[in-house]
PDB file of N, CA and C in Angstrom:
ATOM      1  N   UNK T   1      51.393  76.211  96.682  1.00 48.00           N
ATOM      2  CA  UNK T   1      52.800  75.848  96.686  1.00 48.00           C
ATOM      3  C   UNK T   1      52.913  74.546  95.910  1.00 48.00           C
ATOM      4  N   UNK T   2      53.895  73.803  96.172  1.00 49.00           N
ATOM      5  CA  UNK T   2      54.025  72.527  95.485  1.00 49.00           C
ATOM      6  C   UNK T   2      54.283  71.437  96.502  1.00 49.00           C
ATOM      7  N   UNK T   3      53.918  70.222  96.190  1.00 52.00           N
ATOM      8  CA  UNK T   3      53.924  69.134  97.169  1.00 52.00           C
ATOM      9  C   UNK T   3      55.072  68.146  96.968  1.00 52.00           C
ATOM     10  N   UNK T   4      55.391  67.790  95.749  1.00 48.00           N
ATOM     11  CA  UNK T   4      56.367  66.732  95.510  1.00 48.00           C
ATOM     12  C   UNK T   4      57.713  67.313  95.082  1.00 48.00           C
ATOM     13  N   UNK T   5      58.692  67.148  95.940  1.00 55.00           N
ATOM     14  CA  UNK T   5      60.031  67.659  95.658  1.00 55.00           C
ATOM     15  C   UNK T   5      61.065  66.640  96.109  1.00 55.00           C
ATOM     16  N   UNK T   6      62.261  66.716  95.565  1.00 55.00           N
ATOM     17  CA  UNK T   6      63.317  65.785  95.977  1.00 55.00           C
ATOM     18  C   UNK T   6      63.934  66.179  97.318  1.00 55.00           C
ATOM     19  N   UNK T   7      63.293  65.835  98.384  1.00 60.00           N
ATOM     20  CA  UNK T   7      63.750  66.174  99.722  1.00 60.00           C
ATOM     21  C   UNK T   7      63.473  64.983 100.631  1.00 60.00           C
ATOM     22  N   UNK T   8      64.326  64.763 101.626  1.00 65.00           N
ATOM     23  CA  UNK T   8      64.106  63.621 102.507  1.00 65.00           C
ATOM     24  C   UNK T   8      62.833  63.766 103.332  1.00 65.00           C
ATOM     25  N   UNK T   9      62.357  65.010 103.459  1.00 64.00           N
ATOM     26  CA  UNK T   9      61.117  65.237 104.201  1.00 64.00           C
ATOM     27  C   UNK T   9      59.893  65.185 103.299  1.00 64.00           C
ATOM     28  N   UNK T  10      60.101  65.179 102.001  1.00 63.00           N
ATOM     29  CA  UNK T  10      59.071  65.254 100.957  1.00 63.00           C
ATOM     30  C   UNK T  10      58.337  66.586 100.958  1.00 63.00           C
ATOM     31  N   UNK T  11      58.881  67.574 101.653  1.00 63.00           N
ATOM     32  CA  UNK T  11      58.308  68.911 101.654  1.00 63.00           C
ATOM     33  C   UNK T  11      59.196  69.849 100.853  1.00 63.00           C
ATOM     34  N   UNK T  12      58.653  70.973 100.369  1.00 62.00           N
ATOM     35  CA  UNK T  12      59.460  71.919  99.593  1.00 62.00           C
ATOM     36  C   UNK T  12      60.626  72.453 100.404  1.00 62.00           C
ATOM     37  N   UNK T  13      61.737  72.629  99.746  1.00 77.00           N
ATOM     38  CA  UNK T  13      62.899  73.213 100.384  1.00 77.00           C
ATOM     39  C   UNK T  13      63.228  74.540  99.717  1.00 77.00           C
ATOM     40  N   UNK T  14      63.403  74.537  98.400  1.00 83.00           N
ATOM     41  CA  UNK T  14      63.724  75.751  97.659  1.00 83.00           C
ATOM     42  C   UNK T  14      62.456  76.269  96.991  1.00 83.00           C
ATOM     43  N   UNK T  15      62.106  77.517  97.280  1.00 86.00           N
ATOM     44  CA  UNK T  15      60.877  78.088  96.757  1.00 86.00           C
ATOM     45  C   UNK T  15      61.075  78.928  95.505  1.00 86.00           C
ATOM     46  N   UNK T  16      62.298  79.198  95.129  1.00 90.00           N
ATOM     47  CA  UNK T  16      62.556  79.966  93.912  1.00 90.00           C
ATOM     48  C   UNK T  16      63.132  81.329  94.214  1.00 90.00           C
ATOM     49  N   UNK T  17      63.239  82.140  93.157  1.00 95.00           N
ATOM     50  CA  UNK T  17      63.730  83.501  93.299  1.00 95.00           C
ATOM     51  C   UNK T  17      62.522  84.411  93.501  1.00 95.00           C
ATOM     52  N   UNK T  18      62.347  84.911  94.709  1.00 95.00           N
ATOM     53  CA  UNK T  18      61.187  85.729  95.033  1.00 95.00           C
ATOM     54  C   UNK T  18      61.156  87.025  94.213  1.00 95.00           C
ATOM     55  N   UNK T  19      62.327  87.561  93.875  1.00 94.00           N
ATOM     56  CA  UNK T  19      62.372  88.762  93.054  1.00 94.00           C
ATOM     57  C   UNK T  19      61.636  88.519  91.747  1.00 94.00           C
ATOM     58  N   UNK T  20      61.944  87.416  91.099  1.00 95.00           N
ATOM     59  CA  UNK T  20      61.318  87.086  89.814  1.00 95.00           C
ATOM     60  C   UNK T  20      59.873  86.623  89.978  1.00 95.00           C
ATOM     61  N   UNK T  21      59.610  85.850  91.024  1.00 95.00           N
ATOM     62  CA  UNK T  21      58.267  85.304  91.213  1.00 95.00           C
ATOM     63  C   UNK T  21      57.218  86.372  91.515  1.00 95.00           C
ATOM     64  N   UNK T  22      57.577  87.342  92.349  1.00 96.00           N
ATOM     65  CA  UNK T  22      56.586  88.307  92.806  1.00 96.00           C
ATOM     66  C   UNK T  22      56.574  89.621  92.027  1.00 96.00           C
ATOM     67  N   UNK T  23      57.625  89.911  91.277  1.00 96.00           N
ATOM     68  CA  UNK T  23      57.700  91.184  90.543  1.00 96.00           C
ATOM     69  C   UNK T  23      56.505  91.435  89.626  1.00 96.00           C
ATOM     70  N   UNK T  24      56.009  90.441  88.886  1.00 96.00           N
ATOM     71  CA  UNK T  24      54.874  90.713  88.000  1.00 96.00           C
ATOM     72  C   UNK T  24      53.594  91.132  88.738  1.00 96.00           C
ATOM     73  N   UNK T  25      53.508  90.839  90.014  1.00 95.00           N
ATOM     74  CA  UNK T  25      52.304  91.147  90.788  1.00 95.00           C
ATOM     75  C   UNK T  25      52.443  92.431  91.600  1.00 95.00           C
ATOM     76  N   UNK T  26      53.605  93.051  91.555  1.00 97.00           N
ATOM     77  CA  UNK T  26      53.874  94.255  92.346  1.00 97.00           C
ATOM     78  C   UNK T  26      53.358  95.484  91.612  1.00 97.00           C
ATOM     79  N   UNK T  27      52.120  95.853  91.924  1.00 96.00           N
ATOM     80  CA  UNK T  27      51.496  97.024  91.299  1.00 96.00           C
ATOM     81  C   UNK T  27      51.348  98.180  92.287  1.00 96.00           C
ATOM     82  N   UNK T  28      51.132  97.842  93.549  1.00 97.00           N
ATOM     83  CA  UNK T  28      50.899  98.832  94.594  1.00 97.00           C
ATOM     84  C   UNK T  28      51.681  98.403  95.830  1.00 97.00           C
ATOM     85  N   UNK T  29      52.462  99.317  96.399  1.00 97.00           N
ATOM     86  CA  UNK T  29      53.343  98.954  97.513  1.00 97.00           C
ATOM     87  C   UNK T  29      52.583  98.380  98.709  1.00 97.00           C
ATOM     88  N   UNK T  30      51.480  99.002  99.085  1.00 97.00           N
ATOM     89  CA  UNK T  30      50.740  98.524 100.255  1.00 97.00           C
ATOM     90  C   UNK T  30      50.111  97.152 100.003  1.00 97.00           C
ATOM     91  N   UNK T  31      49.577  96.954  98.815  1.00 97.00           N
ATOM     92  CA  UNK T  31      48.988  95.652  98.480  1.00 97.00           C
ATOM     93  C   UNK T  31      50.062  94.567  98.406  1.00 97.00           C
ATOM     94  N   UNK T  32      51.202  94.905  97.830  1.00 97.00           N
ATOM     95  CA  UNK T  32      52.308  93.943  97.754  1.00 97.00           C
ATOM     96  C   UNK T  32      52.784  93.575  99.145  1.00 97.00           C
ATOM     97  N   UNK T  33      52.920  94.573 100.004  1.00 97.00           N
ATOM     98  CA  UNK T  33      53.351  94.322 101.387  1.00 97.00           C
ATOM     99  C   UNK T  33      52.354  93.415 102.109  1.00 97.00           C
ATOM    100  N   UNK T  34      51.076  93.704 101.951  1.00 97.00           N
ATOM    101  CA  UNK T  34      50.036  92.901 102.599  1.00 97.00           C
ATOM    102  C   UNK T  34      50.073  91.452 102.088  1.00 97.00           C
ATOM    103  N   UNK T  35      50.188  91.284 100.786  1.00 96.00           N
ATOM    104  CA  UNK T  35      50.209  89.943 100.191  1.00 96.00           C
ATOM    105  C   UNK T  35      51.453  89.166 100.619  1.00 96.00           C
ATOM    106  N   UNK T  36      52.608  89.818 100.623  1.00 96.00           N
ATOM    107  CA  UNK T  36      53.839  89.131 101.029  1.00 96.00           C
ATOM    108  C   UNK T  36      53.820  88.776 102.517  1.00 96.00           C
ATOM    109  N   UNK T  37      53.227  89.628 103.317  1.00 95.00           N
ATOM    110  CA  UNK T  37      53.114  89.330 104.751  1.00 95.00           C
ATOM    111  C   UNK T  37      52.226  88.104 104.969  1.00 95.00           C
ATOM    112  N   UNK T  38      51.108  88.040 104.256  1.00 93.00           N
ATOM    113  CA  UNK T  38      50.236  86.873 104.365  1.00 93.00           C
ATOM    114  C   UNK T  38      50.932  85.619 103.859  1.00 93.00           C
ATOM    115  N   UNK T  39      51.689  85.756 102.776  1.00 91.00           N
ATOM    116  CA  UNK T  39      52.433  84.622 102.226  1.00 91.00           C
ATOM    117  C   UNK T  39      53.438  84.089 103.253  1.00 91.00           C
ATOM    118  N   UNK T  40      54.164  84.983 103.899  1.00 89.00           N
ATOM    119  CA  UNK T  40      55.131  84.562 104.924  1.00 89.00           C
ATOM    120  C   UNK T  40      54.426  83.878 106.094  1.00 89.00           C
ATOM    121  N   UNK T  41      53.278  84.402 106.486  1.00 88.00           N
ATOM    122  CA  UNK T  41      52.518  83.772 107.570  1.00 88.00           C
ATOM    123  C   UNK T  41      52.061  82.375 107.181  1.00 88.00           C
ATOM    124  N   UNK T  42      51.643  82.198 105.942  1.00 85.00           N
ATOM    125  CA  UNK T  42      51.237  80.871 105.472  1.00 85.00           C
ATOM    126  C   UNK T  42      52.410  79.901 105.516  1.00 85.00           C
ATOM    127  N   UNK T  43      53.590  80.373 105.095  1.00 82.00           N
ATOM    128  CA  UNK T  43      54.771  79.501 105.140  1.00 82.00           C
ATOM    129  C   UNK T  43      55.054  79.035 106.560  1.00 82.00           C
ATOM    130  N   UNK T  44      54.953  79.946 107.497  1.00 79.00           N
ATOM    131  CA  UNK T  44      55.243  79.611 108.891  1.00 79.00           C
ATOM    132  C   UNK T  44      54.189  78.671 109.460  1.00 79.00           C
ATOM    133  N   UNK T  45      52.920  78.972 109.247  1.00 77.00           N
ATOM    134  CA  UNK T  45      51.844  78.186 109.849  1.00 77.00           C
ATOM    135  C   UNK T  45      51.657  76.817 109.213  1.00 77.00           C
ATOM    136  N   UNK T  46      51.781  76.751 107.908  1.00 68.00           N
ATOM    137  CA  UNK T  46      51.456  75.504 107.231  1.00 68.00           C
ATOM    138  C   UNK T  46      52.653  74.617 106.949  1.00 68.00           C
ATOM    139  N   UNK T  47      53.813  75.199 106.937  1.00 56.00           N
ATOM    140  CA  UNK T  47      54.985  74.381 106.644  1.00 56.00           C
ATOM    141  C   UNK T  47      55.746  74.029 107.919  1.00 56.00           C
ATOM    142  N   UNK T  48      56.049  75.034 108.716  1.00 56.00           N
ATOM    143  CA  UNK T  48      56.723  74.788 109.977  1.00 56.00           C
ATOM    144  C   UNK T  48      58.052  74.091 109.834  1.00 56.00           C
ATOM    145  N   UNK T  49      58.676  74.211 108.697  1.00 66.00           N
ATOM    146  CA  UNK T  49      59.976  73.593 108.473  1.00 66.00           C
ATOM    147  C   UNK T  49      60.821  74.555 107.660  1.00 66.00           C
ATOM    148  N   UNK T  50      62.062  74.221 107.519  1.00 74.00           N
ATOM    149  CA  UNK T  50      62.997  75.106 106.839  1.00 74.00           C
ATOM    150  C   UNK T  50      62.755  75.134 105.336  1.00 74.00           C
ATOM    151  N   UNK T  51      62.596  76.311 104.799  1.00 81.00           N
ATOM    152  CA  UNK T  51      62.555  76.530 103.362  1.00 81.00           C
ATOM    153  C   UNK T  51      63.378  77.780 103.068  1.00 81.00           C
ATOM    154  N   UNK T  52      63.872  77.863 101.864  1.00 85.00           N
ATOM    155  CA  UNK T  52      64.618  79.062 101.511  1.00 85.00           C
ATOM    156  C   UNK T  52      64.276  79.520 100.105  1.00 85.00           C
ATOM    157  N   UNK T  53      64.623  80.784  99.852  1.00 91.00           N
ATOM    158  CA  UNK T  53      64.381  81.408  98.563  1.00 91.00           C
ATOM    159  C   UNK T  53      65.494  82.414  98.300  1.00 91.00           C
ATOM    160  N   UNK T  54      65.622  82.790  97.066  1.00 95.00           N
ATOM    161  CA  UNK T  54      66.612  83.791  96.675  1.00 95.00           C
ATOM    162  C   UNK T  54      65.939  85.127  96.445  1.00 95.00           C
ATOM    163  N   UNK T  55      66.729  86.189  96.615  1.00 97.00           N
ATOM    164  CA  UNK T  55      66.338  87.518  96.171  1.00 97.00           C
ATOM    165  C   UNK T  55      67.513  88.095  95.408  1.00 97.00           C
ATOM    166  N   UNK T  56      67.234  89.071  94.556  1.00 96.00           N
ATOM    167  CA  UNK T  56      68.311  89.723  93.817  1.00 96.00           C
ATOM    168  C   UNK T  56      68.606  89.048  92.497  1.00 96.00           C
ATOM    169  N   UNK T  57      69.674  89.400  91.871  1.00 97.00           N
ATOM    170  CA  UNK T  57      70.736  90.284  92.350  1.00 97.00           C
ATOM    171  C   UNK T  57      70.411  91.772  92.275  1.00 97.00           C
ATOM    172  N   UNK T  58      69.399  92.139  91.494  1.00 96.00           N
ATOM    173  CA  UNK T  58      69.034  93.553  91.381  1.00 96.00           C
ATOM    174  C   UNK T  58      68.077  93.949  92.503  1.00 96.00           C
ATOM    175  N   UNK T  59      68.158  95.205  92.866  1.00 97.00           N
ATOM    176  CA  UNK T  59      67.265  95.756  93.875  1.00 97.00           C
ATOM    177  C   UNK T  59      65.865  95.918  93.280  1.00 97.00           C
ATOM    178  N   UNK T  60      64.862  95.806  94.112  1.00 97.00           N
ATOM    179  CA  UNK T  60      63.485  96.028  93.672  1.00 97.00           C
ATOM    180  C   UNK T  60      62.625  96.324  94.895  1.00 97.00           C
ATOM    181  N   UNK T  61      61.443  96.807  94.622  1.00 97.00           N
ATOM    182  CA  UNK T  61      60.511  97.082  95.722  1.00 97.00           C
ATOM    183  C   UNK T  61      60.132  95.789  96.435  1.00 97.00           C
ATOM    184  N   UNK T  62      59.942  94.712  95.692  1.00 97.00           N
ATOM    185  CA  UNK T  62      59.622  93.415  96.303  1.00 97.00           C
ATOM    186  C   UNK T  62      60.720  93.020  97.281  1.00 97.00           C
ATOM    187  N   UNK T  63      61.973  93.154  96.870  1.00 97.00           N
ATOM    188  CA  UNK T  63      63.089  92.800  97.748  1.00 97.00           C
ATOM    189  C   UNK T  63      63.089  93.641  99.015  1.00 97.00           C
ATOM    190  N   UNK T  64      62.875  94.932  98.860  1.00 98.00           N
ATOM    191  CA  UNK T  64      62.884  95.819 100.032  1.00 98.00           C
ATOM    192  C   UNK T  64      61.746  95.478 100.993  1.00 98.00           C
ATOM    193  N   UNK T  65      60.593  95.154 100.445  1.00 97.00           N
ATOM    194  CA  UNK T  65      59.468  94.764 101.296  1.00 97.00           C
ATOM    195  C   UNK T  65      59.787  93.470 102.025  1.00 97.00           C
ATOM    196  N   UNK T  66      60.369  92.510 101.323  1.00 96.00           N
ATOM    197  CA  UNK T  66      60.740  91.242 101.967  1.00 96.00           C
ATOM    198  C   UNK T  66      61.764  91.456 103.075  1.00 96.00           C
ATOM    199  N   UNK T  67      62.722  92.333 102.846  1.00 96.00           N
ATOM    200  CA  UNK T  67      63.705  92.626 103.898  1.00 96.00           C
ATOM    201  C   UNK T  67      63.030  93.298 105.094  1.00 96.00           C
ATOM    202  N   UNK T  68      62.136  94.242 104.838  1.00 96.00           N
ATOM    203  CA  UNK T  68      61.408  94.905 105.928  1.00 96.00           C
ATOM    204  C   UNK T  68      60.580  93.902 106.724  1.00 96.00           C
ATOM    205  N   UNK T  69      59.870  93.028 106.023  1.00 95.00           N
ATOM    206  CA  UNK T  69      59.038  92.034 106.708  1.00 95.00           C
ATOM    207  C   UNK T  69      59.888  91.044 107.500  1.00 95.00           C
ATOM    208  N   UNK T  70      61.034  90.681 106.956  1.00 93.00           N
ATOM    209  CA  UNK T  70      61.921  89.756 107.664  1.00 93.00           C
ATOM    210  C   UNK T  70      62.358  90.355 108.997  1.00 93.00           C
ATOM    211  N   UNK T  71      62.695  91.648 108.986  1.00 93.00           N
ATOM    212  CA  UNK T  71      63.084  92.321 110.229  1.00 93.00           C
ATOM    213  C   UNK T  71      61.881  92.509 111.155  1.00 93.00           C
ATOM    214  N   UNK T  72      60.795  92.999 110.601  1.00 93.00           N
ATOM    215  CA  UNK T  72      59.602  93.294 111.395  1.00 93.00           C
ATOM    216  C   UNK T  72      59.027  92.049 112.062  1.00 93.00           C
ATOM    217  N   UNK T  73      58.941  90.967 111.313  1.00 91.00           N
ATOM    218  CA  UNK T  73      58.323  89.741 111.816  1.00 91.00           C
ATOM    219  C   UNK T  73      59.341  88.777 112.415  1.00 91.00           C
ATOM    220  N   UNK T  74      60.622  89.138 112.358  1.00 89.00           N
ATOM    221  CA  UNK T  74      61.725  88.295 112.824  1.00 89.00           C
ATOM    222  C   UNK T  74      61.611  86.901 112.207  1.00 89.00           C
ATOM    223  N   UNK T  75      61.531  86.902 110.887  1.00 83.00           N
ATOM    224  CA  UNK T  75      61.328  85.661 110.152  1.00 83.00           C
ATOM    225  C   UNK T  75      62.607  84.840 110.044  1.00 83.00           C
ATOM    226  N   UNK T  76      62.495  83.585 110.361  1.00 80.00           N
ATOM    227  CA  UNK T  76      63.562  82.629 110.075  1.00 80.00           C
ATOM    228  C   UNK T  76      63.177  81.793 108.858  1.00 80.00           C
ATOM    229  N   UNK T  77      61.877  81.777 108.564  1.00 77.00           N
ATOM    230  CA  UNK T  77      61.339  81.036 107.434  1.00 77.00           C
ATOM    231  C   UNK T  77      60.540  82.024 106.591  1.00 77.00           C
ATOM    232  N   UNK T  78      60.783  82.180 105.317  1.00 83.00           N
ATOM    233  CA  UNK T  78      61.824  81.513 104.557  1.00 83.00           C
ATOM    234  C   UNK T  78      63.180  82.175 104.780  1.00 83.00           C
ATOM    235  N   UNK T  79      64.208  81.389 104.703  1.00 84.00           N
ATOM    236  CA  UNK T  79      65.566  81.889 104.740  1.00 84.00           C
ATOM    237  C   UNK T  79      65.827  82.518 103.378  1.00 84.00           C
ATOM    238  N   UNK T  80      66.283  83.751 103.361  1.00 89.00           N
ATOM    239  CA  UNK T  80      66.526  84.443 102.097  1.00 89.00           C
ATOM    240  C   UNK T  80      68.017  84.504 101.792  1.00 89.00           C
ATOM    241  N   UNK T  81      68.359  84.194 100.568  1.00 93.00           N
ATOM    242  CA  UNK T  81      69.733  84.268 100.094  1.00 93.00           C
ATOM    243  C   UNK T  81      69.834  85.358  99.044  1.00 93.00           C
ATOM    244  N   UNK T  82      70.766  86.269  99.220  1.00 95.00           N
ATOM    245  CA  UNK T  82      71.000  87.305  98.227  1.00 95.00           C
ATOM    246  C   UNK T  82      71.883  86.749  97.118  1.00 95.00           C
ATOM    247  N   UNK T  83      71.391  86.805  95.903  1.00 96.00           N
ATOM    248  CA  UNK T  83      72.212  86.466  94.738  1.00 96.00           C
ATOM    249  C   UNK T  83      73.017  87.713  94.398  1.00 96.00           C
ATOM    250  N   UNK T  84      74.239  87.757  94.866  1.00 97.00           N
ATOM    251  CA  UNK T  84      75.068  88.956  94.722  1.00 97.00           C
ATOM    252  C   UNK T  84      75.845  88.906  93.417  1.00 97.00           C
ATOM    253  N   UNK T  85      75.766  89.988  92.672  1.00 97.00           N
ATOM    254  CA  UNK T  85      76.540  90.159  91.446  1.00 97.00           C
ATOM    255  C   UNK T  85      77.103  91.574  91.486  1.00 97.00           C
ATOM    256  N   UNK T  86      78.421  91.724  91.547  1.00 97.00           N
ATOM    257  CA  UNK T  86      78.997  93.067  91.677  1.00 97.00           C
ATOM    258  C   UNK T  86      78.595  94.019  90.547  1.00 97.00           C
ATOM    259  N   UNK T  87      78.198  93.483  89.423  1.00 97.00           N
ATOM    260  CA  UNK T  87      77.784  94.324  88.304  1.00 97.00           C
ATOM    261  C   UNK T  87      76.321  94.748  88.408  1.00 97.00           C
ATOM    262  N   UNK T  88      75.518  94.018  89.170  1.00 97.00           N
ATOM    263  CA  UNK T  88      74.089  94.299  89.241  1.00 97.00           C
ATOM    264  C   UNK T  88      73.597  94.699  90.625  1.00 97.00           C
ATOM    265  N   UNK T  89      74.283  94.268  91.684  1.00 98.00           N
ATOM    266  CA  UNK T  89      73.836  94.518  93.051  1.00 98.00           C
ATOM    267  C   UNK T  89      74.439  95.821  93.561  1.00 98.00           C
ATOM    268  N   UNK T  90      73.584  96.779  93.871  1.00 97.00           N
ATOM    269  CA  UNK T  90      74.082  98.061  94.378  1.00 97.00           C
ATOM    270  C   UNK T  90      74.617  97.883  95.796  1.00 97.00           C
ATOM    271  N   UNK T  91      75.537  98.760  96.170  1.00 97.00           N
ATOM    272  CA  UNK T  91      76.064  98.726  97.533  1.00 97.00           C
ATOM    273  C   UNK T  91      74.955  98.970  98.547  1.00 97.00           C
ATOM    274  N   UNK T  92      74.035  99.864  98.212  1.00 98.00           N
ATOM    275  CA  UNK T  92      72.927 100.182  99.119  1.00 98.00           C
ATOM    276  C   UNK T  92      72.055  98.952  99.376  1.00 98.00           C
ATOM    277  N   UNK T  93      71.761  98.188  98.324  1.00 98.00           N
ATOM    278  CA  UNK T  93      70.952  96.982  98.479  1.00 98.00           C
ATOM    279  C   UNK T  93      71.712  95.923  99.276  1.00 98.00           C
ATOM    280  N   UNK T  94      72.982  95.752  98.992  1.00 97.00           N
ATOM    281  CA  UNK T  94      73.790  94.785  99.737  1.00 97.00           C
ATOM    282  C   UNK T  94      73.832  95.154 101.221  1.00 97.00           C
ATOM    283  N   UNK T  95      73.977  96.433 101.526  1.00 97.00           N
ATOM    284  CA  UNK T  95      73.990  96.887 102.918  1.00 97.00           C
ATOM    285  C   UNK T  95      72.638  96.655 103.591  1.00 97.00           C
ATOM    286  N   UNK T  96      71.563  96.856 102.852  1.00 96.00           N
ATOM    287  CA  UNK T  96      70.223  96.599 103.405  1.00 96.00           C
ATOM    288  C   UNK T  96      70.062  95.118 103.750  1.00 96.00           C
ATOM    289  N   UNK T  97      70.611  94.248 102.928  1.00 95.00           N
ATOM    290  CA  UNK T  97      70.555  92.805 103.211  1.00 95.00           C
ATOM    291  C   UNK T  97      71.380  92.462 104.447  1.00 95.00           C
ATOM    292  N   UNK T  98      72.540  93.075 104.570  1.00 94.00           N
ATOM    293  CA  UNK T  98      73.389  92.839 105.748  1.00 94.00           C
ATOM    294  C   UNK T  98      72.687  93.337 107.001  1.00 94.00           C
ATOM    295  N   UNK T  99      72.093  94.527 106.918  1.00 94.00           N
ATOM    296  CA  UNK T  99      71.350  95.086 108.058  1.00 94.00           C
ATOM    297  C   UNK T  99      70.219  94.159 108.473  1.00 94.00           C
ATOM    298  N   UNK T 100      69.523  93.602 107.515  1.00 92.00           N
ATOM    299  CA  UNK T 100      68.423  92.680 107.800  1.00 92.00           C
ATOM    300  C   UNK T 100      68.940  91.437 108.525  1.00 92.00           C
ATOM    301  N   UNK T 101      70.044  90.893 108.021  1.00 89.00           N
ATOM    302  CA  UNK T 101      70.615  89.703 108.631  1.00 89.00           C
ATOM    303  C   UNK T 101      71.037  89.976 110.070  1.00 89.00           C
ATOM    304  N   UNK T 102      71.692  91.099 110.283  1.00 91.00           N
ATOM    305  CA  UNK T 102      72.186  91.415 111.627  1.00 91.00           C
ATOM    306  C   UNK T 102      71.036  91.730 112.598  1.00 91.00           C
ATOM    307  N   UNK T 103      69.936  92.236 112.081  1.00 88.00           N
ATOM    308  CA  UNK T 103      68.789  92.542 112.943  1.00 88.00           C
ATOM    309  C   UNK T 103      68.124  91.289 113.500  1.00 88.00           C
ATOM    310  N   UNK T 104      68.302  90.176 112.817  1.00 66.00           N
ATOM    311  CA  UNK T 104      67.637  88.932 113.238  1.00 66.00           C
ATOM    312  C   UNK T 104      68.552  87.975 113.987  1.00 66.00           C
ATOM    313  N   UNK T 105      69.680  88.489 114.428  1.00 67.00           N
ATOM    314  CA  UNK T 105      70.595  87.620 115.191  1.00 67.00           C
ATOM    315  C   UNK T 105      70.160  87.594 116.637  1.00 67.00           C
TER     316      UNK T 105
END
């Protein structure tokens, strides 16, 4: 990860757009799921503070895996923000994001 950021805690706050960051490494669904699950566990164990990242605006396998893991693991960290664009974000993907959010209430 990275250490020096403009934050009052001096810890990372914004981790980037996960769709863009992880897409180049998504070759196999099971391997991607395993790697993203370990990544989320590292964020929780080693950071223990609030961080957030973006997903979207387009749907992808990485996004769907992240939504599944968020529901499955009841993740509050990282907080995911959907970059919604009516021209690029499908209704199905937007609904999946809403379902994920409501599952963790």
